[in-house]
mmCIF file of N, CA and C in Angstrom:
data_model
loop_
_atom_site.group_PDB
_atom_site.id
_atom_site.type_symbol
_atom_site.label_atom_id
_atom_site.label_comp_id
_atom_site.label_asym_id
_atom_site.label_seq_id
_atom_site.Cartn_x
_atom_site.Cartn_y
_atom_site.Cartn_z
ATOM 1 N N MET A 18 0.638 -1.231 0.112
ATOM 2 C CA MET A 18 0.061 0.038 0.059
ATOM 3 C C MET A 18 0.577 1.333 0.134
ATOM 4 N N ASN A 19 1.774 1.361 0.904
ATOM 5 C CA ASN A 19 2.933 2.674 1.076
ATOM 6 C C ASN A 19 3.410 2.456 -0.438
ATOM 7 N N ALA A 20 3.994 1.713 -0.928
ATOM 8 C CA ALA A 20 4.612 1.310 -2.310
ATOM 9 C C ALA A 20 3.549 2.095 -3.699
ATOM 10 N N ASN A 21 2.632 1.864 -3.010
ATOM 11 C CA ASN A 21 1.315 2.079 -4.140
ATOM 12 C C ASN A 21 1.231 3.719 -4.210
ATOM 13 N N CYS A 22 1.101 4.345 -2.815
ATOM 14 C CA CYS A 22 1.217 5.495 -2.746
ATOM 15 C C CYS A 22 2.243 6.292 -3.115
ATOM 16 N N ARG A 23 3.470 5.645 -3.049
ATOM 17 C CA ARG A 23 4.840 6.425 -3.434
ATOM 18 C C ARG A 23 4.619 6.315 -5.184
ATOM 19 N N TYR A 24 3.838 5.416 -5.529
ATOM 20 C CA TYR A 24 4.089 5.436 -7.046
ATOM 21 C C TYR A 24 3.209 6.238 -7.995
ATOM 22 N N LEU A 25 1.676 6.452 -7.204
ATOM 23 C CA LEU A 25 0.815 7.402 -7.698
ATOM 24 C C LEU A 25 1.091 8.346 -7.462
ATOM 25 N N ASP A 26 1.973 8.907 -6.468
ATOM 26 C CA ASP A 26 2.285 10.233 -6.017
ATOM 27 C C ASP A 26 3.409 10.850 -7.146
ATOM 28 N N ALA A 27 4.530 9.649 -7.251
ATOM 29 C CA ALA A 27 5.327 9.863 -8.590
ATOM 30 C C ALA A 27 4.527 10.768 -9.592
ATOM 31 N N ILE A 28 3.773 9.653 -10.083
ATOM 32 C CA ILE A 28 3.109 10.181 -11.428
ATOM 33 C C ILE A 28 2.043 11.118 -11.519
ATOM 34 N N LEU A 29 1.974 11.538 -10.091
ATOM 35 C CA LEU A 29 0.867 12.648 -10.124
ATOM 36 C C LEU A 29 2.065 13.972 -10.164
ATOM 37 N N GLU A 30 3.416 13.936 -9.663
ATOM 38 C CA GLU A 30 4.342 14.864 -9.410
ATOM 39 C C GLU A 30 4.608 14.914 -10.958
ATOM 40 N N GLN A 31 4.979 14.038 -11.855
ATOM 41 C CA GLN A 31 5.470 13.863 -13.127
ATOM 42 C C GLN A 31 4.470 14.692 -13.878
ATOM 43 N N TYR A 32 3.182 14.473 -13.653
ATOM 44 C CA TYR A 32 1.984 14.832 -14.678
ATOM 45 C C TYR A 32 1.990 16.708 -14.582
ATOM 46 N N HIS A 33 1.966 16.887 -12.698
ATOM 47 C CA HIS A 33 1.843 18.457 -12.569
ATOM 48 C C HIS A 33 3.271 19.024 -13.425
ATOM 49 N N GLN A 34 4.304 18.564 -13.139
ATOM 50 C CA GLN A 34 5.488 19.205 -13.399
ATOM 51 C C GLN A 34 5.116 19.313 -15.094
ATOM 52 N N GLY A 35 4.853 18.249 -15.966
ATOM 53 C CA GLY A 35 4.502 18.453 -17.443
ATOM 54 C C GLY A 35 3.331 19.525 -17.568
ATOM 55 N N ARG A 36 2.457 19.645 -16.747
ATOM 56 C CA ARG A 36 1.670 20.748 -16.886
ATOM 57 C C ARG A 36 2.431 22.173 -16.926
ATOM 58 N N ASP A 37 2.913 22.062 -15.985
ATOM 59 C CA ASP A 37 3.432 23.753 -15.371
ATOM 60 C C ASP A 37 4.362 24.020 -16.514
ATOM 61 N N ASN A 38 5.147 22.875 -17.010
ATOM 62 C CA ASN A 38 6.003 23.270 -18.377
ATOM 63 C C ASN A 38 5.296 23.381 -19.881
ATOM 64 N N ARG A 39 4.047 22.942 -19.995
ATOM 65 C CA ARG A 39 3.534 23.431 -20.854
ATOM 66 C C ARG A 39 2.928 24.756 -20.848
ATOM 67 N N LEU A 40 2.247 24.999 -19.828
ATOM 68 C CA LEU A 40 1.662 26.337 -19.187
ATOM 69 C C LEU A 40 2.834 27.762 -19.763
ATOM 70 N N ALA A 41 4.124 27.632 -18.834
ATOM 71 C CA ALA A 41 5.011 28.161 -18.768
ATOM 72 C C ALA A 41 5.508 28.422 -20.568
ATOM 73 N N TYR A 42 5.720 27.361 -21.175
ATOM 74 C CA TYR A 42 5.998 27.345 -22.407
ATOM 75 C C TYR A 42 4.900 27.906 -23.395
ATOM 76 N N ARG A 43 3.796 27.967 -23.110
ATOM 77 C CA ARG A 43 2.466 28.565 -23.931
ATOM 78 C C ARG A 43 2.781 30.047 -23.612
ATOM 79 N N VAL A 44 2.666 30.353 -21.964
ATOM 80 C CA VAL A 44 2.652 32.010 -21.703
ATOM 81 C C VAL A 44 3.981 32.394 -22.401
ATOM 82 N N ARG A 45 5.383 31.864 -22.147
ATOM 83 C CA ARG A 45 6.687 32.330 -23.060
ATOM 84 C C ARG A 45 6.571 32.448 -24.331
ATOM 85 N N PRO A 46 6.851 33.602 -24.839
ATOM 86 C CA PRO A 46 6.824 33.686 -26.553
ATOM 87 C C PRO A 46 8.206 32.941 -27.044
ATOM 88 N N PRO A 47 7.835 32.491 -28.174
ATOM 89 C CA PRO A 47 8.798 31.373 -28.828
ATOM 90 C C PRO A 47 10.256 32.163 -28.907
#
């Protein structure tokens, strides 16, 4: 259970990191 929570937490962290990168890329002009 603990390992599963860590696994999901890592996935959420990567997902939010990717979202932040996309938002920063969208806001920042090329």
